[in-house]
Short mmCIF file of N, CA and C in Angstrom, two decimals:
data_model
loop_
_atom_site.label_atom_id
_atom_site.label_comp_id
_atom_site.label_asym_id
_atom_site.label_seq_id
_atom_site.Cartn_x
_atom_site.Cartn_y
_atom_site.Cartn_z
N UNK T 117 365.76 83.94 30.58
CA UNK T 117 364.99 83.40 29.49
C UNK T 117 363.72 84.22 29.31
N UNK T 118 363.18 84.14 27.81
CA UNK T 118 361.86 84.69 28.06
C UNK T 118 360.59 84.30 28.91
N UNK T 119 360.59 83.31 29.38
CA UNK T 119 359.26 82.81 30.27
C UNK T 119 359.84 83.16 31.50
N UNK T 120 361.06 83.67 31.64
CA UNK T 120 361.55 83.56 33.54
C UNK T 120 361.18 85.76 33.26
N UNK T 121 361.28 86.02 32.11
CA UNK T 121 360.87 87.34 31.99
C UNK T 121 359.39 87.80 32.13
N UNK T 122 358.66 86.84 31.34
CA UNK T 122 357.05 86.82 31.38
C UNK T 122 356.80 86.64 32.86
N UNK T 123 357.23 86.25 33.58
CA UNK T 123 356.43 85.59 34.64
C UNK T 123 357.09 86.43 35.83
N UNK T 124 358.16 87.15 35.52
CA UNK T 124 358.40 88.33 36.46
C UNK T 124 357.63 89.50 36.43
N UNK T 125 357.42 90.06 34.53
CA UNK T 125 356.31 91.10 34.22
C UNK T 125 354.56 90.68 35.06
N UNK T 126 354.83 89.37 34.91
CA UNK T 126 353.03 89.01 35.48
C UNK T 126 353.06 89.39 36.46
N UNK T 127 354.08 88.75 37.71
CA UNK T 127 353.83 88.95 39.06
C UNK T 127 353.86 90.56 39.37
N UNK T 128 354.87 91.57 38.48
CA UNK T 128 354.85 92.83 38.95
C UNK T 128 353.46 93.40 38.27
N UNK T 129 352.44 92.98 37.28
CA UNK T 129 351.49 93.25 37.19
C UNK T 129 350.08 93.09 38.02
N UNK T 130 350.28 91.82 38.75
CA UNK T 130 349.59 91.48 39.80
C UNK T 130 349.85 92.15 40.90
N UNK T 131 351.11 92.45 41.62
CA UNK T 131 351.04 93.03 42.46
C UNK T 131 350.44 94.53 42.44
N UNK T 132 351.00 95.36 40.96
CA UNK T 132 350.31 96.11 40.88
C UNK T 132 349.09 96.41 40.55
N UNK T 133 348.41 95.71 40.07
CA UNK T 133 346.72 95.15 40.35
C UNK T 133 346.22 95.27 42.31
N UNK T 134 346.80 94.56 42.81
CA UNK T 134 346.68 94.82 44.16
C UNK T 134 346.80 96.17 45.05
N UNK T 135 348.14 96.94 44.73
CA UNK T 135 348.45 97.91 45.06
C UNK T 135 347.15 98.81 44.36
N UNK T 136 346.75 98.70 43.90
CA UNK T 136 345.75 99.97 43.50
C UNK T 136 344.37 99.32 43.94
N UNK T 137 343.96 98.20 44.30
CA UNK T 137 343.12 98.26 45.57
C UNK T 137 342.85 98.26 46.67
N UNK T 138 344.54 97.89 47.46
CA UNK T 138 344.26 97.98 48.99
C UNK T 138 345.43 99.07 49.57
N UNK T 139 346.13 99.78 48.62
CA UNK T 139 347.15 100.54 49.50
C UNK T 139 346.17 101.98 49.90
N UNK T 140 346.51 102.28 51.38
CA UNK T 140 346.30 102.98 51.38
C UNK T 140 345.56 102.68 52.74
N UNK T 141 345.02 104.11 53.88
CA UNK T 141 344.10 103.64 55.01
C UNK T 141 342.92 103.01 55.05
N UNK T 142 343.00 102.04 55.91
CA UNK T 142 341.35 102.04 56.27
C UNK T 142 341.04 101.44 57.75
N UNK T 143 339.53 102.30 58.32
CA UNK T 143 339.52 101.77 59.58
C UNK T 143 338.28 101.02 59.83
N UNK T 144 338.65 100.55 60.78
CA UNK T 144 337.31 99.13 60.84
C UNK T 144 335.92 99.88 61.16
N UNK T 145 335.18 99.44 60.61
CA UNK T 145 333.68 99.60 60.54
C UNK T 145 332.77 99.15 61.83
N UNK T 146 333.20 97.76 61.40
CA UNK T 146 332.47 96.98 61.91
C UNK T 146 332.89 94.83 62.09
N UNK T 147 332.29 94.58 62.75
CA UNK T 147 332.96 92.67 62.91
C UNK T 147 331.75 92.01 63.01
N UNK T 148 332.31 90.86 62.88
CA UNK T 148 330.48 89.62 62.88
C UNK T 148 331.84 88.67 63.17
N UNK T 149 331.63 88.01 64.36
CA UNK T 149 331.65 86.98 65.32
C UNK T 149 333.50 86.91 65.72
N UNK T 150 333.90 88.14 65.83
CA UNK T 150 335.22 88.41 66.07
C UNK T 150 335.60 87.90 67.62
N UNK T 151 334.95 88.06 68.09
CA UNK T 151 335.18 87.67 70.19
C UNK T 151 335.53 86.33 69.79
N UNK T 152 334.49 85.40 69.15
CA UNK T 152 334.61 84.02 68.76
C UNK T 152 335.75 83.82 68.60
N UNK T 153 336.23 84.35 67.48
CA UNK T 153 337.61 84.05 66.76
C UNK T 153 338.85 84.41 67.36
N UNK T 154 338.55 85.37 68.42
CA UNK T 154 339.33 85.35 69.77
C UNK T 154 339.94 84.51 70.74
N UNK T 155 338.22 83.96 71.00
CA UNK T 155 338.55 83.01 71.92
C UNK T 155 338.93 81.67 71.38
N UNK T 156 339.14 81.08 69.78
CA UNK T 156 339.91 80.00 69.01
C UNK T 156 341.33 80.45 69.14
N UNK T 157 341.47 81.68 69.29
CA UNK T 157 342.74 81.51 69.03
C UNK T 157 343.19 81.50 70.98
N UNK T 158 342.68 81.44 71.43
CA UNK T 158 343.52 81.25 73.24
C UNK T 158 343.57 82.68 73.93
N UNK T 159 342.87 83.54 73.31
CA UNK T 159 342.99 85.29 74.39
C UNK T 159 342.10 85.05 75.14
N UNK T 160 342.46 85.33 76.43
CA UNK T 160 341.72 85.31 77.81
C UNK T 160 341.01 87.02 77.69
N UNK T 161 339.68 86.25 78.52
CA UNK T 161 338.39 86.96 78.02
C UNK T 161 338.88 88.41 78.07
N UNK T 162 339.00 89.00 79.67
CA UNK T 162 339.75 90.67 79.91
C UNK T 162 339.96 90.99 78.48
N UNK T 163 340.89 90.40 77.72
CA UNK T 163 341.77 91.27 76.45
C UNK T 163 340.81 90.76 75.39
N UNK T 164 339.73 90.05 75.42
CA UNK T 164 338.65 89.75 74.26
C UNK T 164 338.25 91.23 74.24
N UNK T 165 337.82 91.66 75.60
CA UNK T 165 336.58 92.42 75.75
C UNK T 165 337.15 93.73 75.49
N UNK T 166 338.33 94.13 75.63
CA UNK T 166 338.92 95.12 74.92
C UNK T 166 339.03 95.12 73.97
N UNK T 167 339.91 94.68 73.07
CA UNK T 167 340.13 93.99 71.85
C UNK T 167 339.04 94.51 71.04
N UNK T 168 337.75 93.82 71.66
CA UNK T 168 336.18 93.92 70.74
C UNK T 168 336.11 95.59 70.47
N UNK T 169 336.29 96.36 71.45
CA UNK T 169 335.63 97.86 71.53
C UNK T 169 336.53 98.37 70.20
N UNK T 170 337.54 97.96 70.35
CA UNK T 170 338.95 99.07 69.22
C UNK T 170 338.44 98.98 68.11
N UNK T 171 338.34 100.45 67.20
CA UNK T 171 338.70 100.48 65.90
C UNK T 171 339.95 100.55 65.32
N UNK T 172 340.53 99.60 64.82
CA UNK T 172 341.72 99.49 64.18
C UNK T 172 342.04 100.23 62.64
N UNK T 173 342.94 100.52 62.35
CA UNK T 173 343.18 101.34 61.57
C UNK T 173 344.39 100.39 60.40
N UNK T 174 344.59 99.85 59.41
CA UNK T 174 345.44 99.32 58.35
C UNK T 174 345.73 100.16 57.20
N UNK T 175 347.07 100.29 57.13
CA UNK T 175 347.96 101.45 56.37
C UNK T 175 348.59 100.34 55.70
N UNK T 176 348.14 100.16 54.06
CA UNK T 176 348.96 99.61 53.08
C UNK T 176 350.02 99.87 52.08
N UNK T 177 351.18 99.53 52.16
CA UNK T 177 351.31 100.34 50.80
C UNK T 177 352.58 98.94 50.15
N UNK T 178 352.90 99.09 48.74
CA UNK T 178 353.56 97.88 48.36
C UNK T 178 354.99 98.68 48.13
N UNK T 179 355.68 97.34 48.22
CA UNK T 179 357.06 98.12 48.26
C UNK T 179 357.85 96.26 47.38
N UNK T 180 358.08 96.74 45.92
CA UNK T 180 359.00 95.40 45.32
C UNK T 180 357.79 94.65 45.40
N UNK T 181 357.90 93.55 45.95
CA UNK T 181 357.53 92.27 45.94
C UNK T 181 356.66 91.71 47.55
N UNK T 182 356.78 93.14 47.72
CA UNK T 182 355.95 92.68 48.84
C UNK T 182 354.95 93.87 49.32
N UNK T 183 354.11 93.43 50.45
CA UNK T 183 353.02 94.48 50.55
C UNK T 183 353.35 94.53 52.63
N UNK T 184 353.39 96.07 52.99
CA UNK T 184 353.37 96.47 54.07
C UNK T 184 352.15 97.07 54.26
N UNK T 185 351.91 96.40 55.54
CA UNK T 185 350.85 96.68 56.42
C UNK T 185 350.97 96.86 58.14
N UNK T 186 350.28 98.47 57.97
CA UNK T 186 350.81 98.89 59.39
C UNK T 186 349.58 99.11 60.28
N UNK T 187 349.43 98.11 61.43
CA UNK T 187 348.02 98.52 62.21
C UNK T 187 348.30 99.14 63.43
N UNK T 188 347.48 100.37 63.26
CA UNK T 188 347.53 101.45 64.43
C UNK T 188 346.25 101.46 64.99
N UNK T 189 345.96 102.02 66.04
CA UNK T 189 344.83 102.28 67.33
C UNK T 189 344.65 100.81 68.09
N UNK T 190 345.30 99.83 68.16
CA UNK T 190 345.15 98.74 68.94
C UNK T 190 345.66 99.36 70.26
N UNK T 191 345.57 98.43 71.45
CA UNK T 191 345.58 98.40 72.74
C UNK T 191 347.39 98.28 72.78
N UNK T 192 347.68 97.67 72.15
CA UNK T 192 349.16 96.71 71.97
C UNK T 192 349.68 97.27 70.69
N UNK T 193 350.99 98.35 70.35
CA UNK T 193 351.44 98.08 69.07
C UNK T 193 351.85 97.00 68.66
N UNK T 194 351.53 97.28 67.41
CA UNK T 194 351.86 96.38 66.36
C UNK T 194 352.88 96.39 65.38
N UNK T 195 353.86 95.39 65.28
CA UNK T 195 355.14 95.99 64.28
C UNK T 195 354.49 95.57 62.96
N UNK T 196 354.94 96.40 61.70
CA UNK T 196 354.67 96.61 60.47
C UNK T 196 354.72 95.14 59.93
N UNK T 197 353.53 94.98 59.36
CA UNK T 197 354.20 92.97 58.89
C UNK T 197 354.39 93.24 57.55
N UNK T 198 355.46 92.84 56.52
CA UNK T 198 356.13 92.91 55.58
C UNK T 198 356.12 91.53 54.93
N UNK T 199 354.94 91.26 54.05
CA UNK T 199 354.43 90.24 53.39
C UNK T 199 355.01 89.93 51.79
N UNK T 200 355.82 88.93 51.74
CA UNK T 200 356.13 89.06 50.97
C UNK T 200 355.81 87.64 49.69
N UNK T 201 354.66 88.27 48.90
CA UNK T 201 354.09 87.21 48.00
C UNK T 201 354.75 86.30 47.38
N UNK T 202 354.27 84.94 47.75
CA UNK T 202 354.51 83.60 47.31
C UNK T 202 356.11 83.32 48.28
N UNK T 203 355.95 83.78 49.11
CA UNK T 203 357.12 82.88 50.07
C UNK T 203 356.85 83.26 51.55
N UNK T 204 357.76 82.31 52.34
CA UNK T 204 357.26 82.64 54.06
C UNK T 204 358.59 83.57 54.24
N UNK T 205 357.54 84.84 55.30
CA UNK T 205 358.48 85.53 56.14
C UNK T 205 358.09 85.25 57.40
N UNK T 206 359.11 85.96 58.30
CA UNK T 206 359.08 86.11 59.51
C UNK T 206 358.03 86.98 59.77
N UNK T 207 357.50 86.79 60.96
CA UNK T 207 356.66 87.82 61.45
C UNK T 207 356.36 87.77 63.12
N UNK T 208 355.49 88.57 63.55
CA UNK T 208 354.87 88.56 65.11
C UNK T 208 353.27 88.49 65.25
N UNK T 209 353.06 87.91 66.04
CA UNK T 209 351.72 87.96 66.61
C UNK T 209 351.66 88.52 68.76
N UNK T 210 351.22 89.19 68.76
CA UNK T 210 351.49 89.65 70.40
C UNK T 210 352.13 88.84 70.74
N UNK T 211 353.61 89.03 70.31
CA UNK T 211 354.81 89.25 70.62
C UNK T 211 355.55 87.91 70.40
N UNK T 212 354.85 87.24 70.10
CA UNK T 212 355.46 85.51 69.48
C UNK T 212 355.88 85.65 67.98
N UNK T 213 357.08 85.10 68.18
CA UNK T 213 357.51 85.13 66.28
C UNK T 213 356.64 83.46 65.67
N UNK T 214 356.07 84.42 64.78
CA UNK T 214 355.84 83.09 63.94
C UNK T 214 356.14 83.03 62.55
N UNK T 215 355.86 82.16 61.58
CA UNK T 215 356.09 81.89 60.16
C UNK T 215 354.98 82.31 59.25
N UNK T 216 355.34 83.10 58.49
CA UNK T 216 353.88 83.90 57.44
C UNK T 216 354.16 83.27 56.08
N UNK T 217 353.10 82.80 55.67
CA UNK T 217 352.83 82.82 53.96
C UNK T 217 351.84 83.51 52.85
N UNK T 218 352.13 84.41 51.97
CA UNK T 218 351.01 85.35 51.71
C UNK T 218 351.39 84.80 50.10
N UNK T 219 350.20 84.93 49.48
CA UNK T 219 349.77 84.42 48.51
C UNK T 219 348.52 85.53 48.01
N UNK T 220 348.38 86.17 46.93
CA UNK T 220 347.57 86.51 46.16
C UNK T 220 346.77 86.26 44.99
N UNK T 221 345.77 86.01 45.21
CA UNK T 221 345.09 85.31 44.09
C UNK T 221 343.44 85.58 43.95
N UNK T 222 342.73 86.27 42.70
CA UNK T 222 341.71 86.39 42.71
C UNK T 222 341.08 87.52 43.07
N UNK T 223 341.81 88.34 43.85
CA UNK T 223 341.70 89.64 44.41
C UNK T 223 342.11 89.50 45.49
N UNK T 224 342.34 88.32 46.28
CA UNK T 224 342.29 88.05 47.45
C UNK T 224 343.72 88.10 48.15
N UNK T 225 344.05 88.71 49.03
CA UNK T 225 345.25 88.89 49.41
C UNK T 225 345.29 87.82 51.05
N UNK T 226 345.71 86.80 51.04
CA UNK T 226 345.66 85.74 51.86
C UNK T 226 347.27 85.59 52.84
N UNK T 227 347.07 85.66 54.14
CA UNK T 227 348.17 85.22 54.84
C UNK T 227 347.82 83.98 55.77
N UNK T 228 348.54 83.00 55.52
CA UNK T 228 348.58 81.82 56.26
C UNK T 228 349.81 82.02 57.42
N UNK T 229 349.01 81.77 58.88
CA UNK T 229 350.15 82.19 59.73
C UNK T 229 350.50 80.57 60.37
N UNK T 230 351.70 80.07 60.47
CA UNK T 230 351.91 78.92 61.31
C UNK T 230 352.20 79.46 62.74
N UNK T 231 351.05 79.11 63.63
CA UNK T 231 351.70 79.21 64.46
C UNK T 231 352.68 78.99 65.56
N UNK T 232 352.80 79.11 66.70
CA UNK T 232 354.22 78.90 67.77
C UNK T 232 353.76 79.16 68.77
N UNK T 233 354.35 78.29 70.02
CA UNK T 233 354.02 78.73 71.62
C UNK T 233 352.72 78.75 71.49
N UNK T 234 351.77 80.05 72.19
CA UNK T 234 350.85 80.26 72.17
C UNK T 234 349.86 80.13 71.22
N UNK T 235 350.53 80.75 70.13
CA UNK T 235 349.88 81.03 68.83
C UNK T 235 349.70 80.23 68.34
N UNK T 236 348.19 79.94 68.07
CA UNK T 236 347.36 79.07 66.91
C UNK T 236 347.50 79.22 65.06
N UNK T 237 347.99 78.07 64.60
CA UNK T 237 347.36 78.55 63.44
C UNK T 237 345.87 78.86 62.76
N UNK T 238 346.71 80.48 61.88
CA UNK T 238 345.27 81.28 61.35
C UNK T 238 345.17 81.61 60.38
N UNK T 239 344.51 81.55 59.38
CA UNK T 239 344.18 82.44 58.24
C UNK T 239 343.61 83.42 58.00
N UNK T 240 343.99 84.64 57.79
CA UNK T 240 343.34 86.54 57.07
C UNK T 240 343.96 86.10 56.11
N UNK T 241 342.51 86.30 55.28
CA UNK T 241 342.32 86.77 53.94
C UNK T 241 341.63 87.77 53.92
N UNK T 242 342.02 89.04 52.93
CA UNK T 242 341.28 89.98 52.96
C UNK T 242 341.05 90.41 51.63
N UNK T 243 340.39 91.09 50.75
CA UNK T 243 339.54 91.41 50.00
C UNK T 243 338.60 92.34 49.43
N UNK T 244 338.24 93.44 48.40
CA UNK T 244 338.01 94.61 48.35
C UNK T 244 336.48 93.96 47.67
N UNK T 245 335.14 94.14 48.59
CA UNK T 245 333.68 93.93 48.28
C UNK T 245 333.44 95.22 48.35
N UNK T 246 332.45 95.88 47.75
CA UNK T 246 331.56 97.24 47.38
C UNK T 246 332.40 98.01 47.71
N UNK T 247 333.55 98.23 47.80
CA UNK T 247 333.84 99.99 48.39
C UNK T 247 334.53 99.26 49.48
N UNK T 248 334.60 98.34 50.25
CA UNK T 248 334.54 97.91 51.90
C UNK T 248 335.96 97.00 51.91
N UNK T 249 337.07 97.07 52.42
CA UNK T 249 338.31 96.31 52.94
C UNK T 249 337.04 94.67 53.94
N UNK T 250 337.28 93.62 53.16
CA UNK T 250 336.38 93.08 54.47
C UNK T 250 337.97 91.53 54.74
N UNK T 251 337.89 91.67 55.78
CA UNK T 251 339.17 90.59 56.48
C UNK T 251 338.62 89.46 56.79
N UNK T 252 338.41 88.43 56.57
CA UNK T 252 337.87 87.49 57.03
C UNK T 252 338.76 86.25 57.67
N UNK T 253 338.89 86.08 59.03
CA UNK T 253 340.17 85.22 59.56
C UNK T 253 339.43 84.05 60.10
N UNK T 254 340.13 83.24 60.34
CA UNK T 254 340.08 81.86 60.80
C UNK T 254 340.63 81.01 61.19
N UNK T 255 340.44 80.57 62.43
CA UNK T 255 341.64 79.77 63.30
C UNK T 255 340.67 78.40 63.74
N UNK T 256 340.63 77.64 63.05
CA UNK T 256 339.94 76.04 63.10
C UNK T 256 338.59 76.07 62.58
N UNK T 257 337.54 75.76 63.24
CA UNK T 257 336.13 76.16 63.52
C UNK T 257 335.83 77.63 63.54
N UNK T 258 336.39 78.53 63.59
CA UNK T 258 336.08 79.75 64.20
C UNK T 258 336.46 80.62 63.30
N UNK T 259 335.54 81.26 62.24
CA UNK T 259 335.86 82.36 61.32
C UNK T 259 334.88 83.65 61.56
N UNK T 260 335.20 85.21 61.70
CA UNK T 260 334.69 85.92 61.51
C UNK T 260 335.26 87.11 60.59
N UNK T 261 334.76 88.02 60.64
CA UNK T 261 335.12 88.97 59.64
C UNK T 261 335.53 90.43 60.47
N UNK T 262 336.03 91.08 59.37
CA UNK T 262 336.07 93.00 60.05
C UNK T 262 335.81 93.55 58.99
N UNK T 263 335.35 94.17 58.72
CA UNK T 263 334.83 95.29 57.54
C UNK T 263 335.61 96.69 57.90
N UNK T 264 336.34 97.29 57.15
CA UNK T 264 337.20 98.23 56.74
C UNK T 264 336.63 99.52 55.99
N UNK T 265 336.43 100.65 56.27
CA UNK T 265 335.85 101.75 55.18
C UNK T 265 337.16 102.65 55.08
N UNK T 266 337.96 102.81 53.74
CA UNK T 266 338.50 103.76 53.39
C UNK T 266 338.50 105.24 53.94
N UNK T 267 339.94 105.60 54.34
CA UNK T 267 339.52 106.51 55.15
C UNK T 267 340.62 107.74 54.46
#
């Protein structure tokens, strides 16, 4: 029908709205109250205090209907999470499968993670301010940020 057409053109316009602000590298700058948001989510201190030192590195790029994101220079690889807007995929968190929901809206590229076992539920949302990738996550009480500079 024409509205099941309109509303396929929108979403591939939105996504491509997105794709031309976050694909592509960037490595972390800088954090404001990240250890915190560590220790909400249950990492024992040792791997806080590592964790804290790393600059992480996020490689975007969109592919269909969904947006891949690949984080390199952590302590622990990380498998590619393959987000796919307005529905839940599968995914990992150090090494627990859990349930992802990513949603875009506003500029804001948002993943709601349910978590499992260990894993707490969390929210990254991330977002393109001045020039700057800034991530802002949150697991109950406990939100901090990472700031990202294009690299």
């Amino acid at each position: 029908t024409c509205i099941g057409y309109i509303s396929c053109i929108v979403t591939h316009l939105t996504l491509f709205k997105m794709a031309e602000i976050f694909v592509g590298d960037w490595l972390c700058d800088r954090s404001e109250k990240f250890e915190e948001f560590l220790e909400a989510m249950g990492i024992p201190m040792p791997v806080r205090k590592v964790v804290c030192l790393v600059k992480p590195k996020q490689h975007f790029t969109v592919d269909g209907n969904s947006v891949k994101c690949k984080i390199t220079g952590t302590p622990k690889e990380q498998p590619e999470q393959c987000l796919e807007i307005g529905a839940e995929t599968d995914g990992e968190f150090n090494g627990t499968a859990v349930k992802m929901t990513t949603s875009f809206a506003g500029g804001k590229l948002t993943v709601q993670v349910k978590g499992s076992g260990d894993v707490k539920d969390h929210t990254v949302d991330r977002e393109i301010c001045d020039g700057e990738l800034v991530q802002t996550m949150t697991c109950g009480a406990a939100v901090c940020k990472r700031i990202f500079k294009k690299c």
